[in-house]
Coordinates of C-alpha atoms and ligand atoms in Angstrom, one line a residue:
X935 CA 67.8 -12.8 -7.1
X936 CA 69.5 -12.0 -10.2
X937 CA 69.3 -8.2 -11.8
X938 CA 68.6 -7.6 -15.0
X939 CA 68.5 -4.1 -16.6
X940 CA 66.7 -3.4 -20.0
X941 CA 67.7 -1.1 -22.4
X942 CA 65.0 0.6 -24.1
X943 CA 61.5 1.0 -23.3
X944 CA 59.9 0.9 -27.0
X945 CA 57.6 -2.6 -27.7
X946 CA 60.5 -5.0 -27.4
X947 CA 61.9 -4.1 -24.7
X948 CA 58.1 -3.5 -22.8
X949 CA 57.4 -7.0 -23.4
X950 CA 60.9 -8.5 -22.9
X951 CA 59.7 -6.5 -19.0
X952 CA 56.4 -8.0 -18.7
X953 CA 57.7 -11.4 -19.5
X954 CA 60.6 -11.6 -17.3
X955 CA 58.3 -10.0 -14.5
X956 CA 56.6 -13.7 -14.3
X957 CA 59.8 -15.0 -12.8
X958 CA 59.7 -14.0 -9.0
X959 CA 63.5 -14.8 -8.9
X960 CA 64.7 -11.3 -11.2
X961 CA 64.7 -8.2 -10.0
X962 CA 63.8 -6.0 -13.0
X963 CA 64.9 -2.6 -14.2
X964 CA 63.9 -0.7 -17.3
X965 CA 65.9 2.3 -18.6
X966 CA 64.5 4.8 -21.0
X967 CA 66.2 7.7 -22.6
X968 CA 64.7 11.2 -21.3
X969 CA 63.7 13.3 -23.9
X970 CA 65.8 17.0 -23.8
X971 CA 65.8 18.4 -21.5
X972 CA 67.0 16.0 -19.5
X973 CA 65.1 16.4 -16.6
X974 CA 61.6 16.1 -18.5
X975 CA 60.3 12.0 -18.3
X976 CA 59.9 10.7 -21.8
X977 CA 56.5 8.2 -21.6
X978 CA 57.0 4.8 -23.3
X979 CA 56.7 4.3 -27.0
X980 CA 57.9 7.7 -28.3
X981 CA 60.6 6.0 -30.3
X982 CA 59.9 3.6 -33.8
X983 CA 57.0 2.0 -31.6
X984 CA 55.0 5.3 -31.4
X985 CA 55.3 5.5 -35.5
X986 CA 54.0 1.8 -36.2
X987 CA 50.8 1.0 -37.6
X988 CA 50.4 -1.9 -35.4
X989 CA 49.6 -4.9 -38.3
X990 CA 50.7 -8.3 -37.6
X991 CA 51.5 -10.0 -40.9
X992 CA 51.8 -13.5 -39.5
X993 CA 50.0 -16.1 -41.2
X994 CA 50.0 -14.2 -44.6
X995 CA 53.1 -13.6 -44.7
X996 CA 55.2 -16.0 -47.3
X997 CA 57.7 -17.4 -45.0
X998 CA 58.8 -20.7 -45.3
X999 CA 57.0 -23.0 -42.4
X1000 CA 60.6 -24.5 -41.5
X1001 CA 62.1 -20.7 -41.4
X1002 CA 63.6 -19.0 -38.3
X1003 CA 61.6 -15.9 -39.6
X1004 CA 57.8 -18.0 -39.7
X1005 CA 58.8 -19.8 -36.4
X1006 CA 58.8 -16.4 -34.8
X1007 CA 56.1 -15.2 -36.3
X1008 CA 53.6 -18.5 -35.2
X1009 CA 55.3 -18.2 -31.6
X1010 CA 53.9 -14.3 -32.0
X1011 CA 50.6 -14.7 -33.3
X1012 CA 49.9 -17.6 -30.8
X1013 CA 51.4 -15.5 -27.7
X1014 CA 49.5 -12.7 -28.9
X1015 CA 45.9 -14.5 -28.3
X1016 CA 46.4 -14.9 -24.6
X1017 CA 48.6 -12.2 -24.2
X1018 CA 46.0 -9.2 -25.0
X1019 CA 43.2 -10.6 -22.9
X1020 CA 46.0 -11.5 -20.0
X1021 CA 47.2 -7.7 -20.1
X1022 CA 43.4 -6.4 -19.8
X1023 CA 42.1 -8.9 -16.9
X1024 CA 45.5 -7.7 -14.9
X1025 CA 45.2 -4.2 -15.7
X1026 CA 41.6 -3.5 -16.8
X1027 CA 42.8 -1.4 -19.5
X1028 CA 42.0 -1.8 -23.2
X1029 CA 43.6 -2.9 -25.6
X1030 CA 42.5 -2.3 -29.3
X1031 CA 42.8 -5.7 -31.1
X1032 CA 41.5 -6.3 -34.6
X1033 CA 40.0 -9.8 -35.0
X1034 CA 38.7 -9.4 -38.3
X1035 CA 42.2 -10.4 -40.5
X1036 CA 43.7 -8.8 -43.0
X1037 CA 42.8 -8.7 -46.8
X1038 CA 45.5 -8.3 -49.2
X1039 CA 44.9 -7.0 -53.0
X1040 CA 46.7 -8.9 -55.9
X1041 CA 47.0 -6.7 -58.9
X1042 CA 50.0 -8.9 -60.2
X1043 CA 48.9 -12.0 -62.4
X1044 CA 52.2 -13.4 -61.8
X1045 CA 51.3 -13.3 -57.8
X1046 CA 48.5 -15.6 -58.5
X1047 CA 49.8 -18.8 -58.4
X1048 CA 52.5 -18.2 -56.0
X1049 CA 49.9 -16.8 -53.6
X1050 CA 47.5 -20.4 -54.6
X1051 CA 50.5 -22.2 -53.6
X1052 CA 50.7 -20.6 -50.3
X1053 CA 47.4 -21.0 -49.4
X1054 CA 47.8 -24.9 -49.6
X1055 CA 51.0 -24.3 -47.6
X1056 CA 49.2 -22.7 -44.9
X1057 CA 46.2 -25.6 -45.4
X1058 CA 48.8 -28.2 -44.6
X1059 CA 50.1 -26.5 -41.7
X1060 CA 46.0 -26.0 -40.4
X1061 CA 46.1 -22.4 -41.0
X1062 CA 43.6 -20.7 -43.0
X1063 CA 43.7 -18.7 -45.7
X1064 CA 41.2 -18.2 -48.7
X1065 CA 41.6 -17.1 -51.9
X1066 CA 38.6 -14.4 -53.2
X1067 CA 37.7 -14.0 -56.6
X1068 CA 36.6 -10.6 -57.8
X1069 CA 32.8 -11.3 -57.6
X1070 CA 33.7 -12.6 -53.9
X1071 CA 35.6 -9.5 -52.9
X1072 CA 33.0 -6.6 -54.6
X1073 CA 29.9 -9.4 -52.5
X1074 CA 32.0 -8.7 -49.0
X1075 CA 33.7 -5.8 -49.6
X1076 CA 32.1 -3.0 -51.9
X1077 CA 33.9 -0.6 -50.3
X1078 CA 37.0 -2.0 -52.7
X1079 CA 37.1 -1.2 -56.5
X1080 CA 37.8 -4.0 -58.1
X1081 CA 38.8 -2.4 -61.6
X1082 CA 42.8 -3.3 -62.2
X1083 CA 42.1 -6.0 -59.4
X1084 CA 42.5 -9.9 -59.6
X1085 CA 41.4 -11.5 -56.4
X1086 CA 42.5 -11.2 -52.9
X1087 CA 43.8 -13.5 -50.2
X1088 CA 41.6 -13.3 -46.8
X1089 CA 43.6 -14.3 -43.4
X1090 CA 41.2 -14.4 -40.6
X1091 CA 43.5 -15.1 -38.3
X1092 CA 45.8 -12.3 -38.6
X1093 CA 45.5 -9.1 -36.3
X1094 CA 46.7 -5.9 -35.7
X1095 CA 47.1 -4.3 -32.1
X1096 CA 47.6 -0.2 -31.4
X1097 CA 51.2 -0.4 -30.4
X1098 CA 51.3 2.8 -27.8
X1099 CA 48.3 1.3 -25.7
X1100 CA 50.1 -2.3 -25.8
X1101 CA 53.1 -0.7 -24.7
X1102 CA 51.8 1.7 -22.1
X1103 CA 49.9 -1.5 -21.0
X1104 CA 52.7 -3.3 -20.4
X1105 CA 54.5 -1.2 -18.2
X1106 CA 51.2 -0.8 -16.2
X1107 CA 51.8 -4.6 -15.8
X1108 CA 55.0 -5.2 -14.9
X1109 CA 54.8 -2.6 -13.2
X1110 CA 52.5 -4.1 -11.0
X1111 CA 54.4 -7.4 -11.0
X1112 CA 57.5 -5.5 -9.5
X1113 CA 59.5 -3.8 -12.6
X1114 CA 60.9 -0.6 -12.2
X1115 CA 61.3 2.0 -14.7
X1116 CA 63.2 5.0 -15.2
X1117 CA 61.6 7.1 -18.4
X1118 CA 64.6 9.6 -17.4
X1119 CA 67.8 7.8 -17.6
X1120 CA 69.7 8.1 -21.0
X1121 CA 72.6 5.5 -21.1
X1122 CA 75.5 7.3 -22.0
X1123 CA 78.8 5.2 -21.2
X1124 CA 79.2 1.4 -20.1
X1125 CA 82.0 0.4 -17.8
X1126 CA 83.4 -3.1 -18.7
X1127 CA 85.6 -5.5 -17.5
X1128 CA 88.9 -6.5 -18.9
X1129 CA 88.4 -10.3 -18.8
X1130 CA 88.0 -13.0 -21.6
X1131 CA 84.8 -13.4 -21.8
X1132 CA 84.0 -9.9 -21.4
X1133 CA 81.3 -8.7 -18.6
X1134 CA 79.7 -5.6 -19.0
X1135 CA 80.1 -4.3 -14.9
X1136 CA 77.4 -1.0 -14.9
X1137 CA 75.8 1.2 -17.5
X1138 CA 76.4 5.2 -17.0
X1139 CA 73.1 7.4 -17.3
X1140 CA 72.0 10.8 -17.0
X1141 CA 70.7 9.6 -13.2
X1142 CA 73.4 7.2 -12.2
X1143 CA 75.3 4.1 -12.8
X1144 CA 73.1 0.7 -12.8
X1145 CA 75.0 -2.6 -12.2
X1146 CA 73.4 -5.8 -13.0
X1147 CA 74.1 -9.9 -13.6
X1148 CA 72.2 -8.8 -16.9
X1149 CA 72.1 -6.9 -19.5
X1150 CA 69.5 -6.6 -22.1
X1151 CA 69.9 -4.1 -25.1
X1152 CA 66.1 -3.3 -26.9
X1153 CA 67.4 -0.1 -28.1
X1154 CA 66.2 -0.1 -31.5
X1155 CA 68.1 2.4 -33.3
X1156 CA 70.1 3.3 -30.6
X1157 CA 71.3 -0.1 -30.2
X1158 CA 73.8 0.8 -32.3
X1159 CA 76.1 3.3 -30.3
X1160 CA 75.7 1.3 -27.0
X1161 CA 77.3 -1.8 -28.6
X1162 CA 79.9 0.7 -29.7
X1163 CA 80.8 1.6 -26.3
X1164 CA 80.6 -2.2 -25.5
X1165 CA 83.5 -2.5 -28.6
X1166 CA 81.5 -4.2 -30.8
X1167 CA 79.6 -3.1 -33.9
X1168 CA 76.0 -4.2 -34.9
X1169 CA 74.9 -2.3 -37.4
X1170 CA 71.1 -0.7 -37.1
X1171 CA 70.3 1.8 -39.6
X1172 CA 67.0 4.0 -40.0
X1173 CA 64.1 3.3 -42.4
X1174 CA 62.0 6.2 -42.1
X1175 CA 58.1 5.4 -42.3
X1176 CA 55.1 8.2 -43.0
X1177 CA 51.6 7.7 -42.2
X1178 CA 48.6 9.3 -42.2
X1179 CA 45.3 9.0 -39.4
X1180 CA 41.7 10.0 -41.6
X1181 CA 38.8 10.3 -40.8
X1182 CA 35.7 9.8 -43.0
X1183 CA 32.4 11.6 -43.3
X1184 CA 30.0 10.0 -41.2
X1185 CA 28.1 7.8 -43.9
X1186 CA 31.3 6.2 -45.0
X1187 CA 31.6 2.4 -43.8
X1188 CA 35.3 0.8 -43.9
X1189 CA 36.3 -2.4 -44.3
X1190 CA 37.0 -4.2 -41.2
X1191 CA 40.0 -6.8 -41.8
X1192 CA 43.3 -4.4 -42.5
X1193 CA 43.3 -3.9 -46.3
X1194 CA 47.1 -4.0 -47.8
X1195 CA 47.7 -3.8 -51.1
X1196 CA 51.0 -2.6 -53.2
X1197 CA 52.4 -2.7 -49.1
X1198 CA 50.1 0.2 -48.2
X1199 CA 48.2 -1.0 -45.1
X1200 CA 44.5 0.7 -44.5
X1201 CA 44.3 0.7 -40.7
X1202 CA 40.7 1.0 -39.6
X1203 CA 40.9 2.4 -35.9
X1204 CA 36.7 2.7 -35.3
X1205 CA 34.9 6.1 -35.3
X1206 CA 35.2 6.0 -39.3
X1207 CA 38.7 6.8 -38.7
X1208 CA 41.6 4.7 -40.3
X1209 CA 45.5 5.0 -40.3
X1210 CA 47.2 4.8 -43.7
X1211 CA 50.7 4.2 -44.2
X1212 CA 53.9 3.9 -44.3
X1213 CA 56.1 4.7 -46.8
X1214 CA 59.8 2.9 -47.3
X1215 CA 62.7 5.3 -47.4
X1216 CA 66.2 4.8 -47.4
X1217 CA 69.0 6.9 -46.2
X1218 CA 71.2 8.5 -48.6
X1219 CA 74.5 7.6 -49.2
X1220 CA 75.6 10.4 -46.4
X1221 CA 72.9 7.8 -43.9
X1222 CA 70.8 10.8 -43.9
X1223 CA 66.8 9.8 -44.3
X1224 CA 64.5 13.0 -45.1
X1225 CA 61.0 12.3 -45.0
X1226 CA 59.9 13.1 -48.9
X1227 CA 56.2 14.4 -48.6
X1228 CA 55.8 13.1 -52.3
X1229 CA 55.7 9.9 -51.5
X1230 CA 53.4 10.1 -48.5
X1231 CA 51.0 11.7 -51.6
X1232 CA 51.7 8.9 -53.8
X1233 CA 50.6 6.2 -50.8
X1234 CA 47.5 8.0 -50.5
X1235 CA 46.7 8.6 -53.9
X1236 CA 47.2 4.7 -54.5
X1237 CA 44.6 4.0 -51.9
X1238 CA 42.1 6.1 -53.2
X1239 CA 42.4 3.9 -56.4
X1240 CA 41.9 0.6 -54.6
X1241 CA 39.6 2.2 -51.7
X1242 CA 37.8 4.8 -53.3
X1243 CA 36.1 6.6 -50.3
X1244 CA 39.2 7.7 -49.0
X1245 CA 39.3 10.8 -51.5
X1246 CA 36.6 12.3 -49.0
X1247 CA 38.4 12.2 -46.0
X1248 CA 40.2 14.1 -43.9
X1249 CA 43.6 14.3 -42.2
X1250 CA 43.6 14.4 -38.3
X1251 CA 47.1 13.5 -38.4
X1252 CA 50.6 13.5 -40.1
X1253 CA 53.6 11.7 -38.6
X1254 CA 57.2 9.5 -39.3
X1255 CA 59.4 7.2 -37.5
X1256 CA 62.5 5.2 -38.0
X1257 CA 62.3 1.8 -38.7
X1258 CA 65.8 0.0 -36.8
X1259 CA 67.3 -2.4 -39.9
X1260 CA 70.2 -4.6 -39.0
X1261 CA 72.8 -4.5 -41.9
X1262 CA 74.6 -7.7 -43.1
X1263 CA 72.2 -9.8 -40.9
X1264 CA 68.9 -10.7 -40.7
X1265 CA 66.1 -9.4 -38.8
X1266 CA 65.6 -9.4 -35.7
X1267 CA 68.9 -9.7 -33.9
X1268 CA 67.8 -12.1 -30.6
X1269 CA 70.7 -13.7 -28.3
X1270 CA 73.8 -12.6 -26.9
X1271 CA 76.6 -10.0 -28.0
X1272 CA 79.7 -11.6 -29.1
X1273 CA 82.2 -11.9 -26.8
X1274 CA 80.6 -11.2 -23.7
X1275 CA 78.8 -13.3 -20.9
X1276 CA 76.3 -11.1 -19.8
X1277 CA 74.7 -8.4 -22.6
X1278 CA 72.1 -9.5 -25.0
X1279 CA 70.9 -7.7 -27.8
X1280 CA 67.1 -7.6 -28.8
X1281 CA 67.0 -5.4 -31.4
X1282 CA 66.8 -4.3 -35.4
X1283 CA 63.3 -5.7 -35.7
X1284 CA 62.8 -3.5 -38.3
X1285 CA 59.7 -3.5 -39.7
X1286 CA 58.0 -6.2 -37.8
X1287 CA 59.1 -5.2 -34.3
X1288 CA 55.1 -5.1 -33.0
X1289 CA 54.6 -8.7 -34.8
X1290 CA 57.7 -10.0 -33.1
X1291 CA 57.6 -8.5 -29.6
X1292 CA 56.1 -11.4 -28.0
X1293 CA 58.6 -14.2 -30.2
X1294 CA 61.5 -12.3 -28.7
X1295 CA 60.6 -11.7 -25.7
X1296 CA 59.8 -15.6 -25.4
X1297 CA 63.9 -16.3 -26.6
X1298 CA 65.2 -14.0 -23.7
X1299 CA 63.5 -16.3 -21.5
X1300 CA 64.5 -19.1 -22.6
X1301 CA 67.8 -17.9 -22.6
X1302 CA 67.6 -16.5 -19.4
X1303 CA 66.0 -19.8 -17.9
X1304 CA 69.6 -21.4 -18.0
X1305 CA 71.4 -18.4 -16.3
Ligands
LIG1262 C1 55.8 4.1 -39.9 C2 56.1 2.8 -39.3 C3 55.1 1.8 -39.4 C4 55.4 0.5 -38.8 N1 54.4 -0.4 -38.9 C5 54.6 -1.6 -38.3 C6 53.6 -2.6 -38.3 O1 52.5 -2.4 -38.9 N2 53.8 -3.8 -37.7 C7 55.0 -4.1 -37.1 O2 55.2 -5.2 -36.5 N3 56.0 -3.2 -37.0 C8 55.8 -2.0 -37.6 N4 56.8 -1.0 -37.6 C9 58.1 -1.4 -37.1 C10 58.1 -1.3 -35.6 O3 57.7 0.0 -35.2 C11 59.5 -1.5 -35.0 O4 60.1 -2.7 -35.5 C12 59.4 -1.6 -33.5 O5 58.8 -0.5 -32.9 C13 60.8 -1.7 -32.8 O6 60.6 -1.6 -31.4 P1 61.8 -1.4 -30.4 O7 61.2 -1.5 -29.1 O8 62.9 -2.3 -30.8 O9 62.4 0.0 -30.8 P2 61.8 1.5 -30.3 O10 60.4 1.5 -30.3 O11 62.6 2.4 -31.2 O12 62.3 1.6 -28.8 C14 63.7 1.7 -28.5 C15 63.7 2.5 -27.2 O13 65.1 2.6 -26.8 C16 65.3 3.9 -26.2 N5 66.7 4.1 -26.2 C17 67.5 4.2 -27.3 N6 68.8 4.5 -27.0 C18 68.8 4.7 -25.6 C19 69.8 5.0 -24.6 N7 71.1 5.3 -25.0 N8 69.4 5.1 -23.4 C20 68.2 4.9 -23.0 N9 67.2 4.5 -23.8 C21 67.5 4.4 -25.1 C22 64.5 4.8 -27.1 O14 64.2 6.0 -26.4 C23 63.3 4.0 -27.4 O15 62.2 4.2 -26.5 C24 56.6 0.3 -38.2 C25 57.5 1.3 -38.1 C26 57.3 2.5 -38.6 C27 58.3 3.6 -38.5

């Protein structure tokens, strides 16, 4: 048997768990950080996971079809498909999955073309998406004003997935395929060896030390500090995100596909309720990141000018969340920490870490296939 430990308990490293778990021949362990005090069990997803809105920007996103970035997002999106029925036939659990795409605004004339061109793109690769012309989009969707608006792109084939239910649902299940998990064990020193390559010999945590033959670090943010005690830096800094969950008075009818435009997603969660979000702010030059209520305003009050029903509804909830960004590399950061044999970092998927769960979870096992 060989041991592997996971570090981090958020999306990435859930799946990275229920993944491995299909291997009989590792024995699995999943750490997450307790939440003070230290005694009290933190449940899954409390971290950037529990912020997320969930939307899968895969086939409308404009990635290059020969990128590293679109062949994550196609391994996603397909793993996704047979992943969220998989997780419910094991587990009998739920799992909300929108089916109906996304539909994304263009109030930029210069976006036109560029967006035509894509579309042929994705035609050439056989993946659809559809240009609508203002008469189309006010026909299907007159829940959309289409003053200031130029047309829209449809992708039926993208999705968006509640990210605490997917991750609560894939503990259940590798849980039931043998993982353990410890919701109370904050990893707060690692012993290493002395050796060239380096081996990382046990993580210290607020229960105990936990040796392994390997190491997997889906931290997110707090990827950062554990690679320090490891003697290496990878940089992961915070992008805070605010969003919003409405509800609607009872005669109000949204949309069904996700509805982004000006990168402000309109969730719709059933019940007349939607999620709204998320603003993109920065850390100041001290790498503190307040959350600015302003701009949380400003997001809604440009959806109420592209969907105008939202100026009736209500707010059931308010919340933020950090968003892990690598600096001076791209995102995410998938494969093994230089200089050492036996850690490998899964992290800084900053703000597509829901989209690319299943990607990376699929490129640590292939890489742990040749252990
Ligand atoms: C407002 C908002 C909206 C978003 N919307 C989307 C979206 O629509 N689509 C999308 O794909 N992505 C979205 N994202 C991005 C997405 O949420 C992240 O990329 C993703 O959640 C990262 O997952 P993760 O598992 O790497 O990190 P996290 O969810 O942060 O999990 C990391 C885990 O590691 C644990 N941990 C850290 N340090 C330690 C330690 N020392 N010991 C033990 N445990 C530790 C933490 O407790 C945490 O549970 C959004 C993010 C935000 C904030």
């Amino acid at each position: 048997m060989v041991q592997v430990v996971i570090v981090g308990c958020g999306i990435v490293g859930a799946t990275i768990a229920y993944e491995l778990s299909q291997n009989p021949e590792l024995q699995i362990i999943v750490l997450d950080r307790a939440a003070t005090p230290l005694e009290y069990r933190q449940p899954p997803a409390q971290a950037s996971t529990g912020a997320a809105l969930g939307v899968l920007m895969g086939i409308i996103s404009q990635k290059k079809p020969k990128s590293r970035a679109w062949r994550l997002r196609q391994a996603s999106m397909q793993r996704y498909e047979t992943l969220i029925p998989e997780l419910e036939a094991r587990t009998g659990c739920q799992i909300p999955y929108n089916r109906h795409g996304i539909l994304k605004l263009c109030f930029d004339a210069e976006e036109i073309p560029k967006w035509k061109k894509w579309i042929e793109v994705r035609r050439t690769q056989g993946l659809k998406l559809e240009w609508l012309t203002i008469d189309a989009v006010k026909e299907r969707y007159p829940q959309i004003e289409t003053d200031g608006l130029l047309g829209a792109v449809y992708s039926p084939d993208d999705r968006q997935v509640n990210p605490v239910i997917l991750t609560q649902t894939l503990v259940e299940a590798a849980t039931m395929a043998g993982v353990m998990f410890r919701f109370d064990a904050t990893v707060t020193g690692i012993k290493i060896s002395d050796s060239f390559p380096q081996v990382c010999q046990f993580l210290e945590t607020t229960v105990g030390e936990f040796s392994a033959d390997q190491f997997i670090i889906a931290a997110g943010l707090g990827s950062m500090s554990l690679t320090a005690a490891l003697k290496q830096s990878v940089a992961v800094k915070p992008v805070l995100g605010q969003a919003l969950h409405l509800k609607l008075p009872a005669s109000a009818c949204l949309p069904q596909p996700v509805v982004t435009g000006d990168d402000i997603h309109i969730v719709p969660v059933g019940d007349g309720e939607c999620w709204l979000g998320a603003t993109v702010e920065f850390p100041d030059e001290a790498g503190e990141v307040v959350a600015d209520e302003k701009r949380l305003q400003g997001i809604w009050e440009r959806s109420i000018e592209f969907c105008p029903m939202l100026s009736s509804a209500k707010i059931l909830r308010q919340w933020s969340g950090l968003r892990p960004r690598p600096q001076g590399q791209a995102a995410p950061i998938i494969g093994y920490l230089e200089g050492y044999s036996n850690v490998l970092l899964a992290t800084g998927h900053y703000r597509n870490g829901v989209l690319l769960a299943p990607a990376t979870a699929g490129e640590i096992c292939r890489i742990l296939r040749n252990v």
